[in-house]
């Protein structure tokens, strides 16, 4: 065996292969998870980006008074598929205009006036602090910390319910879309209304071509082949006379690339065992 390895190593040295290529020579093909690479954010062309959708930094005019803008255009975020609005704000002090991108809520239209600030009225589309919003009102794009631009309830059809306020601690109790209760600072900003575009997943795609273009907009591959249906050279789960993995699907966190597929560093696996409790009288 050592003699064969020496012959193979000398042959590979003639091909000027690296150490990584040597491992690939013995392992087989590069699997699809390796070819995809580390993609934390969907890599798309700059022509498709509309910009960052968030509140602008707090100014004294917005902190103690109110600023007003006009909806000039509607956009669709190509990554998250969320409708956005382009608001035109007028700065009378410097005699110029500037534009901001906010998340669009339901019942908005072009040339509608949007008010932002302490003295804004709690009507649909306005942006104001939580302590000025009455109980029971639905809000969206809520800031988690003061001035972070909005982090909660930003997807299509999402909303957060305002439950109560505490004037002593300056905190507000909210009910998130996950039905969890969260307590935030009352000075965090939020938009009145429900995010537009709700129910878009209820409509069926009807054909694979539409699903292909949906994945293409997210820069993902389609169709996705089940790896137990592949050959053993293509994936660790491939091969065999029946479509089965053939070994435990859990793998170590420190597994090398090409082997790190399946349930990575799983705390538990399998079905949860529910215990039946019988009540005796």
Coordinates of N, CA and C in Angstrom, one line a residue, residues 71-280:
X71 N -45.1 60.4 -0.5 CA -44.8 59.2 -1.2 C -44.6 59.5 -2.7
X72 N -43.4 59.2 -3.2 CA -43.1 59.5 -4.6 C -43.1 58.3 -5.5
X73 N -42.8 57.1 -4.9 CA -42.7 55.9 -5.7 C -42.8 54.7 -4.8
X74 N -43.3 53.6 -5.5 CA -43.4 52.3 -4.8 C -42.3 51.3 -5.4
X75 N -41.7 50.6 -4.5 CA -40.6 49.6 -4.9 C -41.0 48.2 -4.4
X76 N -40.3 47.2 -4.9 CA -40.4 45.8 -4.4 C -39.0 45.4 -4.1
X77 N -38.7 45.0 -2.9 CA -37.4 44.5 -2.5 C -37.1 43.2 -3.2
X78 N -36.1 43.1 -4.0 CA -35.9 41.9 -4.8 C -35.4 40.7 -3.9
X79 N -34.9 41.0 -2.7 CA -34.4 39.9 -1.9 C -35.5 39.3 -1.0
X80 N -36.2 40.2 -0.2 CA -37.2 39.8 0.7 C -38.6 39.9 0.2
X81 N -38.8 40.5 -1.1 CA -40.1 40.6 -1.7 C -41.1 41.4 -0.9
X82 N -40.6 42.5 -0.3 CA -41.4 43.3 0.6 C -41.6 44.6 -0.2
X83 N -42.9 45.1 -0.3 CA -43.1 46.4 -0.9 C -42.5 47.5 0.0
X84 N -41.9 48.5 -0.7 CA -41.2 49.6 -0.1 C -41.7 50.9 -0.7
X85 N -41.6 52.0 0.0 CA -42.0 53.3 -0.5 C -40.8 54.3 -0.5
X86 N -40.8 55.1 -1.5 CA -39.8 56.2 -1.5 C -40.4 57.5 -1.1
X87 N -40.0 58.0 0.0 CA -40.6 59.2 0.5 C -39.7 60.4 0.3
X88 N -40.3 61.5 -0.2 CA -39.6 62.8 -0.5 C -39.8 63.7 0.7
X89 N -38.7 64.0 1.4 CA -38.8 65.0 2.5 C -38.2 66.3 2.0
X90 N -38.8 67.4 2.5 CA -38.4 68.7 2.2 C -37.8 69.4 3.4
X91 N -36.5 69.8 3.2 CA -35.8 70.6 4.2 C -35.9 72.0 3.9
X92 N -36.7 72.7 4.6 CA -36.9 74.2 4.4 C -35.7 75.0 4.8
X93 N -34.9 74.5 5.7 CA -33.8 75.3 6.2 C -32.7 75.4 5.1
X94 N -32.5 74.3 4.3 CA -31.5 74.3 3.3 C -32.1 74.4 1.9
X95 N -33.4 74.5 1.7 CA -34.1 74.6 0.4 C -33.7 73.5 -0.5
X96 N -33.8 72.2 0.0 CA -33.5 71.1 -0.8 C -34.3 69.9 -0.3
X97 N -34.4 68.9 -1.1 CA -35.1 67.7 -0.8 C -34.2 66.5 -0.7
X98 N -34.6 65.5 0.1 CA -33.9 64.2 0.2 C -34.9 63.1 0.3
X99 N -34.5 61.9 -0.1 CA -35.4 60.7 -0.2 C -35.0 59.6 0.8
X100 N -36.0 58.9 1.3 CA -35.8 57.8 2.2 C -36.6 56.6 1.8
X101 N -36.1 55.4 2.1 CA -36.9 54.2 1.8 C -37.5 53.6 3.1
X102 N -38.8 53.5 3.1 CA -39.5 53.0 4.3 C -40.3 51.7 3.8
X103 N -40.6 50.9 4.7 CA -41.5 49.7 4.4 C -42.9 50.2 4.2
X104 N -43.5 49.7 3.1 CA -44.9 50.1 2.8 C -45.9 49.3 3.6
X105 N -46.9 50.0 4.1 CA -48.0 49.3 4.8 C -49.2 49.4 3.9
X106 N -50.3 48.7 4.3 CA -51.5 48.6 3.6 C -52.2 50.0 3.6
X107 N -53.0 50.2 2.5 CA -53.8 51.4 2.3 C -53.0 52.7 2.1
X108 N -51.9 52.5 1.4 CA -51.1 53.7 1.0 C -51.2 53.9 -0.5
X109 N -51.0 55.2 -0.9 CA -51.1 55.5 -2.3 C -50.1 56.6 -2.6
X110 N -49.9 56.9 -3.9 CA -49.0 57.9 -4.3 C -49.4 59.3 -3.8
X111 N -48.4 60.2 -3.6 CA -48.7 61.5 -3.1 C -49.4 61.7 -1.8
X112 N -49.4 60.6 -1.0 CA -49.9 60.6 0.4 C -48.8 61.2 1.3
X113 N -49.3 62.0 2.2 CA -48.4 62.6 3.2 C -48.1 61.7 4.3
X114 N -46.8 61.5 4.6 CA -46.3 60.7 5.7 C -45.7 61.6 6.8
X115 N -46.1 61.5 8.0 CA -45.6 62.3 9.1 C -44.7 61.4 10.0
X116 N -43.6 62.0 10.4 CA -42.7 61.3 11.3 C -42.3 62.2 12.4
X117 N -42.4 61.7 13.7 CA -41.9 62.5 14.8 C -42.8 62.4 16.0
X118 N -42.5 63.2 17.0 CA -43.2 63.1 18.3 C -44.7 63.5 18.2
X119 N -44.9 64.6 17.4 CA -46.3 65.1 17.3 C -47.1 64.6 16.1
X120 N -46.6 63.5 15.5 CA -47.4 62.8 14.4 C -48.6 62.1 14.9
X121 N -49.7 62.2 14.1 CA -50.9 61.5 14.6 C -50.8 60.0 14.3
X122 N -51.4 59.2 15.2 CA -51.3 57.7 15.1 C -52.3 57.2 14.0
X123 N -52.0 57.5 12.7 CA -52.8 57.0 11.6 C -51.9 56.2 10.7
X124 N -52.5 55.5 9.8 CA -51.8 54.5 8.9 C -50.7 55.2 8.2
X125 N -49.5 54.6 8.3 CA -48.3 55.1 7.5 C -47.4 56.0 8.3
X126 N -47.9 56.6 9.4 CA -47.0 57.5 10.1 C -46.0 56.8 11.0
X127 N -44.9 57.4 11.3 CA -43.9 56.9 12.1 C -43.8 57.7 13.4
X128 N -43.9 57.1 14.5 CA -43.9 57.8 15.8 C -43.4 56.9 16.9
X129 N -43.0 57.5 18.1 CA -42.5 56.6 19.2 C -43.6 55.7 19.7
X130 N -43.2 54.7 20.4 CA -44.2 53.7 20.9 C -45.0 54.3 22.0
X131 N -44.5 55.3 22.8 CA -45.3 55.8 23.9 C -46.5 56.7 23.4
X132 N -46.5 57.1 22.1 CA -47.5 57.9 21.6 C -48.6 57.0 20.8
X133 N -48.4 55.7 20.8 CA -49.3 54.8 20.1 C -50.2 54.2 21.1
X134 N -51.6 54.3 20.8 CA -52.5 53.7 21.8 C -52.5 52.2 21.9
X135 N -53.0 51.6 22.9 CA -53.0 50.2 23.1 C -54.0 49.6 22.1
X136 N -53.6 48.4 21.6 CA -54.4 47.6 20.7 C -54.1 48.0 19.2
X137 N -53.2 48.9 18.9 CA -52.9 49.3 17.5 C -51.9 48.4 16.9
X138 N -52.0 48.0 15.7 CA -51.1 47.2 15.0 C -50.0 48.1 14.4
X139 N -48.7 47.7 14.6 CA -47.6 48.5 14.1 C -46.6 47.5 13.4
X140 N -45.7 48.0 12.7 CA -44.7 47.2 12.0 C -43.3 48.0 12.0
X141 N -42.3 47.3 11.5 CA -40.9 47.8 11.4 C -40.6 48.5 12.7
X142 N -40.6 47.8 13.8 CA -40.4 48.3 15.1 C -38.9 48.3 15.4
X143 N -38.4 49.3 16.0 CA -37.0 49.4 16.4 C -36.8 48.5 17.7
X144 N -35.7 47.7 17.7 CA -35.4 46.9 18.9 C -34.6 47.7 19.9
X145 N -33.8 48.6 19.4 CA -33.1 49.6 20.2 C -33.3 51.0 19.6
X146 N -33.2 52.0 20.4 CA -33.4 53.3 19.9 C -32.4 53.7 18.8
X147 N -33.0 54.1 17.6 CA -32.2 54.5 16.5 C -31.6 53.5 15.7
X148 N -32.0 52.2 15.8 CA -31.4 51.2 14.9 C -32.0 51.0 13.5
X149 N -33.1 51.8 13.3 CA -33.7 51.8 12.0 C -34.8 50.8 11.7
X150 N -35.2 50.0 12.7 CA -36.3 49.1 12.5 C -35.8 47.6 12.3
X151 N -36.2 46.7 13.2 CA -35.7 45.3 13.1 C -36.9 44.3 13.2
X152 N -38.0 44.6 13.8 CA -39.1 43.7 14.0 C -40.2 43.9 13.1
X153 N -40.9 42.8 12.7 CA -42.1 42.8 11.8 C -41.8 43.6 10.5
X154 N -40.9 43.0 9.7 CA -40.6 43.7 8.4 C -41.0 42.9 7.2
X155 N -41.4 41.6 7.4 CA -41.8 40.8 6.3 C -43.2 41.1 5.8
X156 N -43.6 40.6 4.6 CA -44.9 40.8 4.1 C -46.0 40.3 5.0
X157 N -47.0 41.2 5.3 CA -48.1 40.8 6.1 C -47.9 40.7 7.6
X158 N -46.7 41.1 8.0 CA -46.3 41.0 9.5 C -46.8 42.3 10.2
X159 N -47.1 42.1 11.5 CA -47.5 43.2 12.4 C -47.2 42.8 13.8
X160 N -47.1 43.8 14.6 CA -46.9 43.7 16.1 C -48.0 44.4 16.8
X161 N -48.6 43.8 17.9 CA -49.6 44.4 18.6 C -49.1 45.1 19.9
X162 N -49.6 46.4 20.1 CA -49.2 47.1 21.3 C -50.1 46.7 22.4
X163 N -49.6 46.1 23.5 CA -50.4 45.7 24.6 C -50.6 46.7 25.7
X164 N -49.5 47.3 26.2 CA -49.6 48.2 27.3 C -48.3 49.0 27.4
X165 N -48.4 50.1 28.2 CA -47.3 51.0 28.4 C -47.0 51.2 29.9
X166 N -45.8 51.4 30.3 CA -45.4 51.7 31.6 C -44.7 53.0 31.7
X167 N -45.4 54.0 32.3 CA -44.8 55.4 32.3 C -43.7 55.5 33.3
X168 N -43.6 54.6 34.3 CA -42.6 54.7 35.3 C -41.2 54.2 34.8
X169 N -41.3 53.1 34.0 CA -40.0 52.5 33.5 C -39.8 52.9 32.1
X170 N -40.7 53.6 31.4 CA -40.6 54.0 30.0 C -40.4 52.8 29.1
X171 N -41.2 51.8 29.3 CA -41.1 50.6 28.5 C -42.5 50.3 27.9
X172 N -42.6 49.5 26.8 CA -43.8 49.1 26.2 C -43.8 47.6 26.0
X173 N -45.0 47.0 26.2 CA -45.1 45.6 26.1 C -45.8 45.3 24.7
X174 N -45.1 44.5 23.9 CA -45.6 44.2 22.5 C -45.8 42.7 22.4
X175 N -46.7 42.3 21.4 CA -46.9 40.9 21.1 C -46.4 40.7 19.7
X176 N -45.4 39.9 19.5 CA -44.7 39.7 18.2 C -45.5 38.7 17.3
X177 N -45.2 38.6 16.0 CA -45.9 37.7 15.2 C -45.7 36.2 15.6
X178 N -44.7 35.9 16.4 CA -44.5 34.6 16.9 C -45.3 34.3 18.2
X179 N -46.2 35.2 18.6 CA -47.0 35.2 19.8 C -46.3 35.4 21.1
X180 N -45.0 35.7 21.0 CA -44.2 36.0 22.2 C -44.4 37.4 22.6
X181 N -44.2 37.6 23.9 CA -44.3 39.0 24.5 C -42.9 39.6 24.6
X182 N -42.7 40.8 24.1 CA -41.4 41.4 24.2 C -41.6 42.8 24.8
X183 N -40.7 43.2 25.7 CA -40.7 44.5 26.3 C -39.6 45.4 25.7
X184 N -39.9 46.5 25.2 CA -39.0 47.4 24.5 C -39.1 48.8 25.1
X185 N -38.1 49.6 24.8 CA -38.1 51.0 25.3 C -39.2 51.8 24.6
X186 N -39.9 52.6 25.3 CA -41.0 53.4 24.7 C -40.6 54.5 23.8
X187 N -39.3 54.7 23.7 CA -38.7 55.7 22.7 C -38.4 55.1 21.4
X188 N -38.6 53.8 21.2 CA -38.3 53.2 19.9 C -39.4 53.6 18.9
X189 N -39.1 53.7 17.7 CA -40.0 54.1 16.7 C -40.7 52.9 16.0
X190 N -41.9 53.2 15.5 CA -42.6 52.1 14.8 C -43.6 52.8 13.7
X191 N -44.0 52.0 12.7 CA -44.9 52.5 11.7 C -46.3 51.9 12.0
X192 N -47.3 52.8 11.9 CA -48.7 52.4 12.1 C -49.2 51.6 10.9
X193 N -49.7 50.4 11.1 CA -50.2 49.6 10.1 C -49.6 48.2 9.9
X194 N -50.1 47.5 9.0 CA -49.7 46.1 8.7 C -48.9 46.2 7.4
X195 N -47.7 45.4 7.3 CA -46.9 45.4 6.2 C -47.7 44.9 5.0
X196 N -47.5 45.6 3.8 CA -48.3 45.2 2.6 C -47.7 43.9 2.0
X197 N -48.4 43.3 1.1 CA -48.0 42.1 0.5 C -48.3 40.9 1.2
X198 N -49.2 40.9 2.2 CA -49.6 39.7 3.0 C -50.4 38.7 2.1
X199 N -50.2 37.4 2.4 CA -50.9 36.4 1.7 C -50.3 36.0 0.4
X200 N -49.1 36.5 0.1 CA -48.5 36.1 -1.2 C -48.1 34.7 -1.3
X201 N -47.9 34.0 -0.2 CA -47.6 32.6 -0.2 C -48.8 31.7 -0.3
X202 N -50.0 32.3 -0.1 CA -51.2 31.4 -0.2 C -51.5 31.1 -1.7
X203 N -51.1 31.9 -2.6 CA -51.3 31.6 -4.0 C -50.4 30.5 -4.5
X204 N -50.9 29.4 -5.1 CA -50.0 28.3 -5.6 C -49.2 28.8 -6.8
X205 N -48.0 28.2 -6.9 CA -47.1 28.5 -8.1 C -47.6 27.9 -9.4
X206 N -48.3 26.7 -9.3 CA -48.9 26.0 -10.4 C -48.0 25.3 -11.3
X207 N -46.8 25.8 -11.5 CA -45.9 25.1 -12.4 C -44.4 25.4 -12.0
X208 N -43.5 24.5 -12.4 CA -42.2 24.5 -12.0 C -41.4 25.7 -12.5
X209 N -41.8 26.3 -13.7 CA -41.2 27.4 -14.2 C -41.2 28.6 -13.3
X210 N -42.3 28.8 -12.7 CA -42.4 30.0 -11.8 C -41.5 29.8 -10.6
X211 N -41.5 28.5 -10.1 CA -40.6 28.2 -9.0 C -39.1 28.4 -9.3
X212 N -38.8 28.2 -10.6 CA -37.4 28.4 -11.1 C -37.0 29.8 -11.0
X213 N -37.9 30.7 -11.5 CA -37.6 32.1 -11.4 C -37.7 32.7 -10.0
X214 N -38.5 32.1 -9.1 CA -38.4 32.5 -7.8 C -37.1 32.2 -7.1
X215 N -36.5 31.1 -7.4 CA -35.2 30.7 -6.8 C -34.1 31.5 -7.5
X216 N -34.3 31.9 -8.8 CA -33.3 32.6 -9.5 C -33.2 34.0 -8.9
X217 N -34.3 34.6 -8.5 CA -34.3 36.0 -7.9 C -33.5 35.9 -6.6
X218 N -33.5 34.8 -5.9 CA -32.8 34.7 -4.6 C -31.4 34.1 -4.8
X219 N -31.0 34.0 -6.1 CA -29.6 33.5 -6.4 C -29.4 32.1 -5.8
X220 N -30.4 31.2 -6.0 CA -30.3 29.8 -5.5 C -30.5 28.9 -6.7
X221 N -30.0 27.6 -6.6 CA -30.1 26.7 -7.6 C -31.5 26.0 -7.5
X222 N -32.0 25.6 -8.7 CA -33.3 24.9 -8.8 C -33.3 24.1 -10.1
X223 N -33.8 22.9 -10.1 CA -34.4 22.1 -9.0 C -33.3 21.5 -8.1
X224 N -33.8 21.1 -6.9 CA -32.9 20.5 -5.9 C -33.1 19.0 -5.9
X225 N -32.1 18.3 -6.2 CA -32.1 16.8 -6.3 C -31.9 16.2 -4.9
X226 N -32.7 15.2 -4.5 CA -32.5 14.5 -3.3 C -31.2 13.8 -3.3
X227 N -30.4 14.0 -2.3 CA -29.0 13.4 -2.3 C -29.0 11.9 -2.1
X228 N -30.0 11.3 -1.6 CA -30.1 9.8 -1.5 C -30.3 9.2 -2.9
X229 N -30.7 10.1 -3.8 CA -31.0 9.6 -5.2 C -29.7 9.8 -6.1
X230 N -28.7 10.4 -5.5 CA -27.5 10.6 -6.3 C -26.5 9.4 -6.2
X231 N -25.4 9.5 -6.9 CA -24.4 8.5 -6.9 C -23.4 8.7 -5.7
X232 N -22.8 7.6 -5.3 CA -21.9 7.8 -4.1 C -20.7 8.7 -4.4
X233 N -20.3 9.0 -5.7 CA -19.2 9.9 -5.9 C -19.7 11.3 -5.8
X234 N -21.0 11.6 -5.9 CA -21.5 12.9 -5.8 C -21.9 13.4 -4.4
X235 N -22.2 12.5 -3.5 CA -22.6 12.9 -2.2 C -22.4 11.8 -1.2
X236 N -22.2 12.1 0.1 CA -22.0 11.0 1.1 C -23.3 10.2 1.3
X237 N -24.5 10.7 1.0 CA -25.7 10.0 1.1 C -26.1 9.2 -0.1
X238 N -25.3 9.2 -1.2 CA -25.7 8.6 -2.4 C -25.3 7.1 -2.4
X239 N -25.8 6.4 -3.4 CA -25.5 5.0 -3.7 C -26.4 4.1 -2.9
X240 N -26.2 2.8 -3.1 CA -27.0 1.7 -2.5 C -28.1 1.2 -3.3
X241 N -28.5 0.0 -3.1 CA -29.6 -0.6 -3.8 C -31.0 0.0 -3.5
X242 N -31.1 0.6 -2.3 CA -32.3 1.3 -1.9 C -31.9 2.7 -1.6
X243 N -32.8 3.6 -1.7 CA -32.5 5.0 -1.4 C -32.5 5.2 0.1
X244 N -31.3 5.1 0.7 CA -31.2 5.3 2.1 C -29.8 5.9 2.3
X245 N -29.6 6.5 3.5 CA -28.3 7.1 3.8 C -27.3 6.1 4.1
X246 N -27.7 5.1 4.9 CA -26.8 4.0 5.1 C -25.9 4.1 6.3
X247 N -25.9 5.3 7.0 CA -25.1 5.6 8.2 C -25.7 6.7 8.9
X248 N -25.4 7.0 10.1 CA -26.0 8.1 10.9 C -25.9 9.4 10.1
X249 N -27.0 10.1 10.1 CA -27.0 11.4 9.4 C -26.3 12.5 10.2
X250 N -26.0 12.3 11.5 CA -25.4 13.3 12.3 C -23.9 13.3 12.0
X251 N -23.3 14.5 11.9 CA -21.9 14.7 11.6 C -21.3 15.7 12.6
X252 N -20.0 15.6 12.8 CA -19.3 16.5 13.7 C -19.2 17.9 13.2
X253 N -19.1 18.8 14.1 CA -18.9 20.2 13.7 C -17.5 20.4 13.0
X254 N -16.6 19.5 13.4 CA -15.2 19.6 12.8 C -15.0 18.7 11.6
X255 N -16.1 18.3 11.0 CA -15.9 17.4 9.8 C -15.3 18.2 8.6
X256 N -14.6 17.6 7.8 CA -14.0 18.3 6.7 C -15.0 18.7 5.6
X257 N -14.8 19.6 4.7 CA -15.7 19.9 3.7 C -15.9 18.7 2.7
X258 N -17.1 18.5 2.3 CA -17.4 17.3 1.6 C -18.0 16.2 2.4
X259 N -17.7 16.2 3.7 CA -18.3 15.3 4.6 C -19.3 15.9 5.6
X260 N -19.3 17.3 5.6 CA -20.1 18.0 6.6 C -21.5 18.3 6.0
X261 N -22.3 17.2 5.9 CA -23.6 17.3 5.3 C -24.5 16.5 6.3
X262 N -25.8 16.9 6.3 CA -26.7 16.2 7.2 C -27.1 17.0 8.4
X263 N -27.2 16.4 9.5 CA -27.5 17.0 10.8 C -26.2 17.4 11.4
X264 N -25.7 18.6 11.3 CA -24.4 19.1 11.7 C -24.5 19.4 13.2
X265 N -23.7 18.7 14.0 CA -23.6 19.0 15.5 C -24.9 18.9 16.1
X266 N -25.7 17.9 15.8 CA -27.1 17.8 16.4 C -27.0 17.5 17.9
X267 N -27.8 18.2 18.6 CA -28.0 17.9 20.1 C -28.8 16.6 20.2
X268 N -29.8 16.4 19.4 CA -30.6 15.2 19.5 C -31.1 14.9 18.1
X269 N -31.6 13.7 17.8 CA -32.1 13.3 16.5 C -33.2 12.3 16.8
X270 N -34.0 12.1 15.7 CA -35.1 11.2 15.8 C -36.4 11.9 16.3
X271 N -37.4 11.1 16.4 CA -38.7 11.6 16.8 C -38.7 11.9 18.3
X272 N -39.5 12.9 18.7 CA -39.6 13.2 20.1 C -40.6 12.2 20.7
X273 N -40.3 11.7 21.9 CA -41.1 10.7 22.5 C -42.0 11.5 23.5
X274 N -43.3 11.4 23.3 CA -44.3 12.1 24.1 C -44.8 11.1 25.2
X275 N -44.8 11.5 26.4 CA -45.3 10.6 27.5 C -46.7 10.9 27.7
X276 N -47.5 9.8 27.8 CA -48.9 9.9 28.0 C -49.1 10.0 29.5
X277 N -49.8 10.9 30.0 CA -50.1 11.1 31.4 C -51.6 10.8 31.6
X278 N -51.9 9.8 32.4 CA -53.3 9.4 32.7 C -53.7 10.0 34.0
X279 N -54.8 10.7 34.0 CA -55.3 11.3 35.2 C -56.2 10.3 36.0
X280 N -55.9 10.1 37.2 CA -56.7 9.2 38.0 C -57.5 10.0 39.0

